[in-house]
Each structure stands twice: as structure tokens, then as C-alpha cells.
PDB file of C-alpha atoms in Angstrom:
ATOM      1  CA  ASP A 269     -24.156  25.902  14.766  1.00 86.00           C
ATOM      2  CA  SER A 270     -27.438  26.672  12.195  1.00 87.00           C
ATOM      3  CA  GLY A 271     -29.840  24.076  14.177  1.00 94.00           C
ATOM      4  CA  VAL A 272     -30.661  21.910  10.868  1.00 97.00           C
ATOM      5  CA  THR A 273     -29.397  18.987  11.643  1.00 97.00           C
ATOM      6  CA  GLN A 274     -28.098  16.415   9.133  1.00 98.00           C
ATOM      7  CA  THR A 275     -27.993  11.984   9.458  1.00 97.00           C
ATOM      8  CA  PRO A 276     -25.440  10.835   8.080  1.00 97.00           C
ATOM      9  CA  LYS A 277     -22.350  12.944   8.347  1.00 96.00           C
ATOM     10  CA  HIS A 278     -20.867  10.702   5.572  1.00 97.00           C
ATOM     11  CA  LEU A 279     -22.061   7.517   3.255  1.00 97.00           C
ATOM     12  CA  ILE A 280     -19.777   5.305   1.077  1.00 98.00           C
ATOM     13  CA  THR A 281     -21.487   2.923  -1.286  1.00 97.00           C
ATOM     14  CA  ALA A 282     -21.715   1.512  -4.813  1.00 97.00           C
ATOM     15  CA  THR A 283     -22.873   2.020  -7.542  1.00 97.00           C
ATOM     16  CA  GLY A 284     -26.802   0.913  -7.872  1.00 97.00           C
ATOM     17  CA  GLN A 285     -27.194   1.594  -4.350  1.00 97.00           C
ATOM     18  CA  ARG A 286     -30.529   3.119  -2.774  1.00 98.00           C
ATOM     19  CA  VAL A 287     -29.521   5.908  -0.368  1.00 98.00           C
ATOM     20  CA  THR A 288     -31.456   8.052   2.423  1.00 98.00           C
ATOM     21  CA  LEU A 289     -30.399  10.790   3.570  1.00 98.00           C
ATOM     22  CA  ARG A 290     -32.244  12.518   6.959  1.00 98.00           C
ATOM     23  CA  CYS A 291     -32.851  16.302   7.596  1.00 98.00           C
ATOM     24  CA  SER A 292     -34.713  18.070  10.731  1.00 98.00           C
ATOM     25  CA  PRO A 293     -34.782  21.538  10.267  1.00 97.00           C
ATOM     26  CA  ARG A 294     -34.900  24.362  12.561  1.00 96.00           C
ATOM     27  CA  SER A 295     -37.377  24.476  15.497  1.00 94.00           C
ATOM     28  CA  GLY A 296     -40.196  27.142  14.010  1.00 91.00           C
ATOM     29  CA  ASP A 297     -39.158  26.380  10.436  1.00 94.00           C
ATOM     30  CA  LEU A 298     -41.814  24.933   7.860  1.00 93.00           C
ATOM     31  CA  SER A 299     -39.798  24.906   4.999  1.00 93.00           C
ATOM     32  CA  VAL A 300     -37.214  22.793   3.708  1.00 96.00           C
ATOM     33  CA  TYR A 301     -35.017  22.455   0.774  1.00 96.00           C
ATOM     34  CA  TRP A 302     -31.744  20.346  -0.908  1.00 98.00           C
ATOM     35  CA  TYR A 303     -29.064  20.866  -2.175  1.00 98.00           C
ATOM     36  CA  GLN A 304     -26.528  19.061  -4.204  1.00 97.00           C
ATOM     37  CA  GLN A 305     -22.896  20.805  -4.018  1.00 97.00           C
ATOM     38  CA  SER A 306     -20.524  18.959  -6.513  1.00 94.00           C
ATOM     39  CA  LEU A 307     -17.069  20.261  -8.142  1.00 88.00           C
ATOM     40  CA  ASP A 308     -18.778  20.257 -11.492  1.00 87.00           C
ATOM     41  CA  GLN A 309     -21.652  21.995 -11.115  1.00 87.00           C
ATOM     42  CA  GLY A 310     -21.299  23.902  -7.729  1.00 91.00           C
ATOM     43  CA  LEU A 311     -23.792  24.015  -5.680  1.00 94.00           C
ATOM     44  CA  GLN A 312     -27.552  23.593  -7.314  1.00 95.00           C
ATOM     45  CA  PHE A 313     -30.959  23.418  -5.598  1.00 95.00           C
ATOM     46  CA  LEU A 314     -33.007  20.044  -5.517  1.00 97.00           C
ATOM     47  CA  ILE A 315     -36.105  20.453  -3.687  1.00 96.00           C
ATOM     48  CA  GLN A 316     -38.227  22.496  -1.753  1.00 94.00           C
ATOM     49  CA  TYR A 317     -40.936  21.351   0.918  1.00 94.00           C
ATOM     50  CA  TYR A 318     -43.075  23.448   2.939  1.00 92.00           C
ATOM     51  CA  ASN A 319     -44.887  22.300   6.040  1.00 93.00           C
ATOM     52  CA  GLY A 320     -45.460  18.510   3.817  1.00 94.00           C
ATOM     53  CA  GLU A 321     -46.152  19.473   0.762  1.00 93.00           C
ATOM     54  CA  GLU A 322     -43.344  19.760  -2.441  1.00 93.00           C
ATOM     55  CA  ARG A 323     -43.497  23.246  -3.153  1.00 91.00           C
ATOM     56  CA  ALA A 324     -40.777  23.418  -6.152  1.00 90.00           C
ATOM     57  CA  LYS A 325     -38.100  21.671  -8.231  1.00 92.00           C
ATOM     58  CA  GLY A 326     -34.801  22.095  -9.530  1.00 91.00           C
ATOM     59  CA  ASN A 327     -32.645  19.752 -10.962  1.00 85.00           C
ATOM     60  CA  ILE A 328     -33.417  16.818  -9.433  1.00 94.00           C
ATOM     61  CA  LEU A 329     -33.239  13.969 -11.154  1.00 94.00           C
ATOM     62  CA  GLU A 330     -35.976  10.949 -11.499  1.00 96.00           C
ATOM     63  CA  ARG A 331     -33.456   8.876  -9.677  1.00 97.00           C
ATOM     64  CA  PHE A 332     -34.286  11.333  -6.801  1.00 97.00           C
ATOM     65  CA  SER A 333     -37.322  11.513  -4.356  1.00 97.00           C
ATOM     66  CA  ALA A 334     -37.674  13.618  -1.624  1.00 97.00           C
ATOM     67  CA  GLN A 335     -40.711  13.806   1.032  1.00 97.00           C
ATOM     68  CA  GLN A 336     -41.224  16.015   4.650  1.00 97.00           C
ATOM     69  CA  PHE A 337     -43.107  14.189   7.076  1.00 97.00           C
ATOM     70  CA  PRO A 338     -45.872  15.233   9.653  1.00 96.00           C
ATOM     71  CA  ASP A 339     -43.249  16.111  12.419  1.00 95.00           C
ATOM     72  CA  LEU A 340     -41.371  18.142   9.643  1.00 96.00           C
ATOM     73  CA  HIS A 341     -38.206  16.486   9.435  1.00 97.00           C
ATOM     74  CA  SER A 342     -37.744  15.653   5.566  1.00 98.00           C
ATOM     75  CA  GLU A 343     -36.001  12.233   3.946  1.00 98.00           C
ATOM     76  CA  LEU A 344     -33.959  12.313   0.206  1.00 98.00           C
ATOM     77  CA  ASN A 345     -33.717   9.167  -1.405  1.00 98.00           C
ATOM     78  CA  LEU A 346     -31.027   8.631  -4.145  1.00 98.00           C
ATOM     79  CA  SER A 347     -31.389   5.320  -6.013  1.00 97.00           C
ATOM     80  CA  SER A 348     -29.047   3.607  -9.114  1.00 97.00           C
ATOM     81  CA  LEU A 349     -26.372   6.051  -7.830  1.00 98.00           C
ATOM     82  CA  GLU A 350     -23.945   6.695 -10.327  1.00 97.00           C
ATOM     83  CA  LEU A 351     -20.456   7.780 -10.097  1.00 96.00           C
ATOM     84  CA  GLY A 352     -21.547  11.260 -10.628  1.00 95.00           C
ATOM     85  CA  ASP A 353     -23.982  11.669  -7.733  1.00 96.00           C
ATOM     86  CA  SER A 354     -20.673  12.001  -5.168  1.00 97.00           C
ATOM     87  CA  ALA A 355     -21.027  15.381  -3.814  1.00 97.00           C
ATOM     88  CA  LEU A 356     -22.402  16.851  -0.143  1.00 97.00           C
ATOM     89  CA  TYR A 357     -25.828  17.086  -0.025  1.00 98.00           C
ATOM     90  CA  PHE A 358     -27.085  20.198   2.020  1.00 98.00           C
ATOM     91  CA  CYS A 359     -30.435  20.386   3.893  1.00 98.00           C
ATOM     92  CA  ALA A 360     -31.657  23.887   4.747  1.00 97.00           C
ATOM     93  CA  SER A 361     -34.817  25.091   6.385  1.00 96.00           C
ATOM     94  CA  SER A 362     -36.565  28.588   6.616  1.00 93.00           C
ATOM     95  CA  VAL A 363     -39.375  29.848   8.785  1.00 88.00           C
ATOM     96  CA  GLU A 364     -41.859  30.411   5.916  1.00 78.00           C
ATOM     97  CA  GLY A 365     -40.537  29.409   2.191  1.00 58.00           C
ATOM     98  CA  GLY A 366     -42.217  32.463   0.524  1.00 60.00           C
ATOM     99  CA  VAL A 367     -41.218  35.854   1.355  1.00 61.00           C
ATOM    100  CA  ARG A 368     -38.680  37.603  -0.080  1.00 59.00           C
ATOM    101  CA  THR A 369     -36.667  37.911   3.558  1.00 66.00           C
ATOM    102  CA  ASP A 370     -36.605  34.464   4.638  1.00 82.00           C
ATOM    103  CA  THR A 371     -33.310  33.269   5.387  1.00 91.00           C
ATOM    104  CA  GLN A 372     -32.614  29.647   4.427  1.00 94.00           C
ATOM    105  CA  TYR A 373     -30.161  27.914   7.156  1.00 96.00           C
ATOM    106  CA  PHE A 374     -27.878  24.889   6.088  1.00 97.00           C
ATOM    107  CA  GLY A 375     -27.105  21.403   7.831  1.00 97.00           C
ATOM    108  CA  PRO A 376     -23.572  20.667   8.273  1.00 96.00           C
ATOM    109  CA  GLY A 377     -24.102  18.640   5.086  1.00 97.00           C
ATOM    110  CA  THR A 378     -23.830  14.819   4.374  1.00 98.00           C
ATOM    111  CA  ARG A 379     -20.964  13.638   1.732  1.00 97.00           C
ATOM    112  CA  LEU A 380     -21.469  11.214  -0.409  1.00 98.00           C
ATOM    113  CA  THR A 381     -19.801   8.744  -2.028  1.00 97.00           C
ATOM    114  CA  VAL A 382     -20.368   6.649  -4.675  1.00 97.00           C
ATOM    115  CA  LEU A 383     -17.436   4.165  -5.876  1.00 96.00           C
TER     116      LEU A 383
ATOM    117  CA  ALA B 227     -27.607  32.063 -18.900  1.00 50.00           C
ATOM    118  CA  GLN B 228     -25.311  32.628 -15.125  1.00 54.00           C
ATOM    119  CA  LYS B 229     -27.190  34.412 -12.905  1.00 91.00           C
ATOM    120  CA  ILE B 230     -24.542  35.465 -10.059  1.00 96.00           C
ATOM    121  CA  THR B 231     -20.919  35.663 -11.050  1.00 96.00           C
ATOM    122  CA  GLN B 232     -18.625  36.002  -8.539  1.00 97.00           C
ATOM    123  CA  THR B 233     -15.382  36.747 -11.222  1.00 96.00           C
ATOM    124  CA  GLN B 234     -12.208  36.123  -7.866  1.00 96.00           C
ATOM    125  CA  PRO B 235     -11.905  32.276  -8.042  1.00 94.00           C
ATOM    126  CA  GLY B 236      -9.248  32.916  -5.298  1.00 96.00           C
ATOM    127  CA  MET B 237      -8.135  36.053  -3.377  1.00 95.00           C
ATOM    128  CA  PHE B 238      -5.460  36.626  -0.548  1.00 97.00           C
ATOM    129  CA  VAL B 239      -6.059  39.590   2.203  1.00 97.00           C
ATOM    130  CA  GLN B 240      -3.006  40.253   5.138  1.00 97.00           C
ATOM    131  CA  GLU B 241      -4.565  40.086   8.410  1.00 97.00           C
ATOM    132  CA  LYS B 242      -6.669  43.122  10.074  1.00 97.00           C
ATOM    133  CA  GLU B 243      -7.012  44.683   6.732  1.00 97.00           C
ATOM    134  CA  ALA B 244     -10.342  44.908   4.795  1.00 98.00           C
ATOM    135  CA  VAL B 245     -11.196  42.923   1.859  1.00 98.00           C
ATOM    136  CA  THR B 246     -14.217  43.203  -1.008  1.00 98.00           C
ATOM    137  CA  LEU B 247     -15.635  39.949  -2.498  1.00 98.00           C
ATOM    138  CA  ASP B 248     -17.210  40.783  -5.957  1.00 98.00           C
ATOM    139  CA  CYS B 249     -20.802  40.116  -6.922  1.00 98.00           C
ATOM    140  CA  THR B 250     -22.951  40.104  -9.615  1.00 97.00           C
ATOM    141  CA  TYR B 251     -26.497  39.261 -10.191  1.00 97.00           C
ATOM    142  CA  ASP B 252     -29.161  39.254 -13.306  1.00 95.00           C
ATOM    143  CA  THR B 253     -32.281  39.274 -13.091  1.00 91.00           C
ATOM    144  CA  SER B 254     -36.158  40.564 -14.188  1.00 87.00           C
ATOM    145  CA  ASP B 255     -37.775  40.205 -11.088  1.00 85.00           C
ATOM    146  CA  PRO B 256     -38.343  43.411  -8.875  1.00 86.00           C
ATOM    147  CA  SER B 257     -38.762  41.257  -6.068  1.00 85.00           C
ATOM    148  CA  TYR B 258     -35.432  39.749  -5.257  1.00 88.00           C
ATOM    149  CA  GLY B 259     -33.255  38.725  -2.027  1.00 91.00           C
ATOM    150  CA  LEU B 260     -29.191  38.910  -2.189  1.00 95.00           C
ATOM    151  CA  PHE B 261     -27.557  36.733   0.332  1.00 96.00           C
ATOM    152  CA  TRP B 262     -23.085  36.152   1.391  1.00 98.00           C
ATOM    153  CA  TYR B 263     -22.461  32.419   2.977  1.00 98.00           C
ATOM    154  CA  LYS B 264     -19.116  31.060   3.953  1.00 98.00           C
ATOM    155  CA  GLN B 265     -18.314  27.978   3.666  1.00 97.00           C
ATOM    156  CA  PRO B 266     -14.915  26.796   5.912  1.00 96.00           C
ATOM    157  CA  SER B 267     -12.831  23.874   5.067  1.00 94.00           C
ATOM    158  CA  SER B 268     -14.966  21.660   7.300  1.00 93.00           C
ATOM    159  CA  GLY B 269     -18.061  22.065   5.044  1.00 93.00           C
ATOM    160  CA  GLU B 270     -21.159  23.358   6.085  1.00 94.00           C
ATOM    161  CA  MET B 271     -22.564  26.582   4.776  1.00 96.00           C
ATOM    162  CA  ILE B 272     -22.716  29.463   7.324  1.00 97.00           C
ATOM    163  CA  PHE B 273     -25.490  32.156   6.800  1.00 96.00           C
ATOM    164  CA  LEU B 274     -23.664  36.480   7.051  1.00 97.00           C
ATOM    165  CA  ILE B 275     -25.469  38.781   5.465  1.00 97.00           C
ATOM    166  CA  TYR B 276     -29.011  39.654   3.464  1.00 95.00           C
ATOM    167  CA  GLN B 277     -29.883  42.434   1.264  1.00 94.00           C
ATOM    168  CA  GLY B 278     -33.530  42.841  -0.134  1.00 91.00           C
ATOM    169  CA  SER B 279     -33.958  44.305  -3.468  1.00 90.00           C
ATOM    170  CA  TYR B 280     -35.917  46.928  -2.004  1.00 90.00           C
ATOM    171  CA  ASP B 281     -34.095  47.883   1.320  1.00 90.00           C
ATOM    172  CA  GLN B 282     -32.969  51.304   0.943  1.00 89.00           C
ATOM    173  CA  GLN B 283     -29.868  51.077   3.043  1.00 93.00           C
ATOM    174  CA  ASN B 284     -26.786  48.171   2.978  1.00 95.00           C
ATOM    175  CA  ALA B 285     -26.805  45.950   4.925  1.00 95.00           C
ATOM    176  CA  THR B 286     -24.115  45.367   7.685  1.00 96.00           C
ATOM    177  CA  GLU B 287     -23.867  42.452  10.642  1.00 96.00           C
ATOM    178  CA  GLY B 288     -20.848  43.054  12.558  1.00 97.00           C
ATOM    179  CA  ARG B 289     -17.749  42.688  10.485  1.00 97.00           C
ATOM    180  CA  TYR B 290     -19.795  42.087   7.445  1.00 98.00           C
ATOM    181  CA  SER B 291     -21.259  44.882   4.838  1.00 97.00           C
ATOM    182  CA  LEU B 292     -22.928  44.887   1.686  1.00 97.00           C
ATOM    183  CA  ASN B 293     -21.974  47.016  -0.878  1.00 96.00           C
ATOM    184  CA  PHE B 294     -25.407  47.167  -2.889  1.00 96.00           C
ATOM    185  CA  GLN B 295     -25.304  49.325  -6.252  1.00 96.00           C
ATOM    186  CA  LYS B 296     -28.849  47.850  -7.661  1.00 94.00           C
ATOM    187  CA  ALA B 297     -28.292  50.229 -10.860  1.00 94.00           C
ATOM    188  CA  ARG B 298     -24.799  47.805 -11.312  1.00 95.00           C
ATOM    189  CA  LYS B 299     -26.996  44.604 -10.471  1.00 96.00           C
ATOM    190  CA  SER B 300     -23.883  44.525  -7.563  1.00 97.00           C
ATOM    191  CA  ALA B 301     -23.768  43.153  -4.245  1.00 97.00           C
ATOM    192  CA  ASN B 302     -20.149  43.029  -2.659  1.00 98.00           C
ATOM    193  CA  LEU B 303     -19.403  41.716   0.369  1.00 98.00           C
ATOM    194  CA  VAL B 304     -17.133  43.832   2.137  1.00 98.00           C
ATOM    195  CA  ILE B 305     -15.173  42.233   5.674  1.00 98.00           C
ATOM    196  CA  SER B 306     -13.746  44.606   8.017  1.00 96.00           C
ATOM    197  CA  ALA B 307     -10.399  44.002   9.685  1.00 96.00           C
ATOM    198  CA  SER B 308      -9.844  40.447   8.654  1.00 97.00           C
ATOM    199  CA  GLN B 309      -9.116  37.065  11.135  1.00 97.00           C
ATOM    200  CA  LEU B 310      -7.095  34.403  10.059  1.00 97.00           C
ATOM    201  CA  GLY B 311     -10.959  32.755  10.811  1.00 97.00           C
ATOM    202  CA  ASP B 312     -12.172  34.260   8.113  1.00 98.00           C
ATOM    203  CA  SER B 313     -10.099  32.036   5.450  1.00 98.00           C
ATOM    204  CA  ALA B 314     -12.703  30.088   2.961  1.00 98.00           C
ATOM    205  CA  MET B 315     -14.845  30.173  -0.095  1.00 97.00           C
ATOM    206  CA  TYR B 316     -17.679  32.401   0.583  1.00 98.00           C
ATOM    207  CA  PHE B 317     -20.803  32.450  -1.837  1.00 98.00           C
ATOM    208  CA  CYS B 318     -23.214  35.305  -3.059  1.00 98.00           C
ATOM    209  CA  ALA B 319     -26.952  33.559  -3.552  1.00 96.00           C
ATOM    210  CA  MET B 320     -29.691  35.382  -4.765  1.00 94.00           C
ATOM    211  CA  ARG B 321     -33.609  34.441  -3.416  1.00 90.00           C
ATOM    212  CA  GLU B 322     -35.421  33.890  -7.089  1.00 82.00           C
ATOM    213  CA  ALA B 323     -39.286  32.903  -6.545  1.00 78.00           C
ATOM    214  CA  LEU B 324     -40.723  30.501  -8.568  1.00 76.00           C
ATOM    215  CA  GLY B 325     -44.020  29.800  -8.703  1.00 71.00           C
ATOM    216  CA  ASN B 326     -46.032  27.532  -6.213  1.00 70.00           C
ATOM    217  CA  ALA B 327     -44.898  30.388  -3.406  1.00 75.00           C
ATOM    218  CA  GLY B 328     -41.930  28.370  -3.642  1.00 81.00           C
ATOM    219  CA  ASN B 329     -37.774  29.880  -3.723  1.00 84.00           C
ATOM    220  CA  MET B 330     -35.120  29.243  -4.243  1.00 89.00           C
ATOM    221  CA  LEU B 331     -31.367  29.854  -3.616  1.00 93.00           C
ATOM    222  CA  THR B 332     -28.744  30.786  -7.329  1.00 94.00           C
ATOM    223  CA  PHE B 333     -24.826  30.906  -6.061  1.00 96.00           C
ATOM    224  CA  GLY B 334     -22.177  31.713  -7.578  1.00 96.00           C
ATOM    225  CA  GLY B 335     -19.222  29.847  -8.100  1.00 95.00           C
ATOM    226  CA  GLY B 336     -17.919  31.055  -5.236  1.00 97.00           C
ATOM    227  CA  THR B 337     -14.353  33.125  -3.916  1.00 98.00           C
ATOM    228  CA  ARG B 338     -11.565  31.037  -1.490  1.00 98.00           C
ATOM    229  CA  LEU B 339     -10.201  34.024   1.143  1.00 98.00           C
ATOM    230  CA  MET B 340      -7.190  33.130   2.303  1.00 98.00           C
ATOM    231  CA  VAL B 341      -5.633  35.135   5.344  1.00 97.00           C
ATOM    232  CA  LYS B 342      -2.606  36.004   5.425  1.00 97.00           C
ATOM    233  CA  PRO B 343      -0.409  36.493   9.366  1.00 95.00           C
TER     234      PRO B 343
END
């Protein structure tokens, strides 16, 4: 158990809908990352937050947004869902986020299926 | 251009034997970190081992060791005394620094390891 929690574990929804994925980082970690794992794209970085502020952005679609709250939990919002958004979404956390030795610990993931 | 390359899509190893999973990387940043993660069939990503670009010695963590050859830009994972529970996907990743003190992991395509009894 990495200490990172993600809810829900599974999510099935329809095209055009909006969903919210939730992540709680390990105790003491200030940085949260979101990754998407799909069969065709592999594991891709989406976005990083540090202590409530956006730090880095990757291949995140405009239909997707995220935020980190004062209690450091984070939410990833996916809207106008398409079939191609079906994937495993991981949240990871690390202590600082800006140090090269900083290890990212991953949550169990949320499997999103868009029908 | 792909920055992390894992050339072995799948591998078999006999239980109790050692196995090497290959990883090559490409970066112009002198400061970087290399990581290996294990993803069992249940789906979670488990951190195994880390190697920093300035580290003089190869990293080791229990049965895992990292064969770091900086000049060749390779960071191969060695698993000694393979166990049935080692059957999983293994991902090599490189930490890249981004602007505003951000960072991200770039992952390779993974190697599926199957341990035979």
C-alpha cells in the first residue's frame, strides 16, 4: 500500500458526460500528479500540483481540469467524455515535487470506461 | 522523439534465476533521475528502485539492482532469484525537470515479465 488513495476504483459512464476523480496523497506529501494509462498512448503525464498551485502541465486536454485543495487532496475533472478517454487514471504524490531525488508514489488508479 | 526505450515487450524467466530488463534513455539535462515501477495484473504501480544521474554507485533494493551505465544512457533493472510473484509489467521512467520547479515522469512502453515455475 503506497498510502495514496483514489476513488472511485471503477467508473462507467456515457459519452458526453462529466466525471470527477479524487485523490488523497500520502501523509506529508505536498505534490500531486495525474497520469493517464491507455493501451494506445501508454502512461502519460497530465498535470502536477504543489501545495495547491499548478506546477506543470503535460498532455492534458482542454476538456480536462484539475485542482488541489487546502487539505492537499486533488480532483481531476473530465468533461464531454469521448470513447477515447477510457483509460486507467493514476494519481501519484511526492514530498516536494522539485527535487530530482523525489520519488512519486502511485495510487491504485481509477479505471474509467466510457460507453 | 521517444525518451525512454524498453526494447523487450515480453520476457520469460525460470523461477529462482536472475533476469535483466533493458532500459535506455535520452536527455540533455545533466541532472535527472531514473525509476523502475512494477505493475501487477491488479493494476497498481509499485515503486521499485531509483538511480540519480550523479550517483556514483548502482542502486540496490533487496533483490532489485539497477545497472546504470551513464555513457551508454542505459539503466537496466536486474531481478535476482526470480519469484512467481515477480510476474508483472515493468516500467522504466525518467524524471524530467520542467519550468516553475515542476517535474514529470516519462515512461517507457514497459516489459511484461513472466516467471515460469
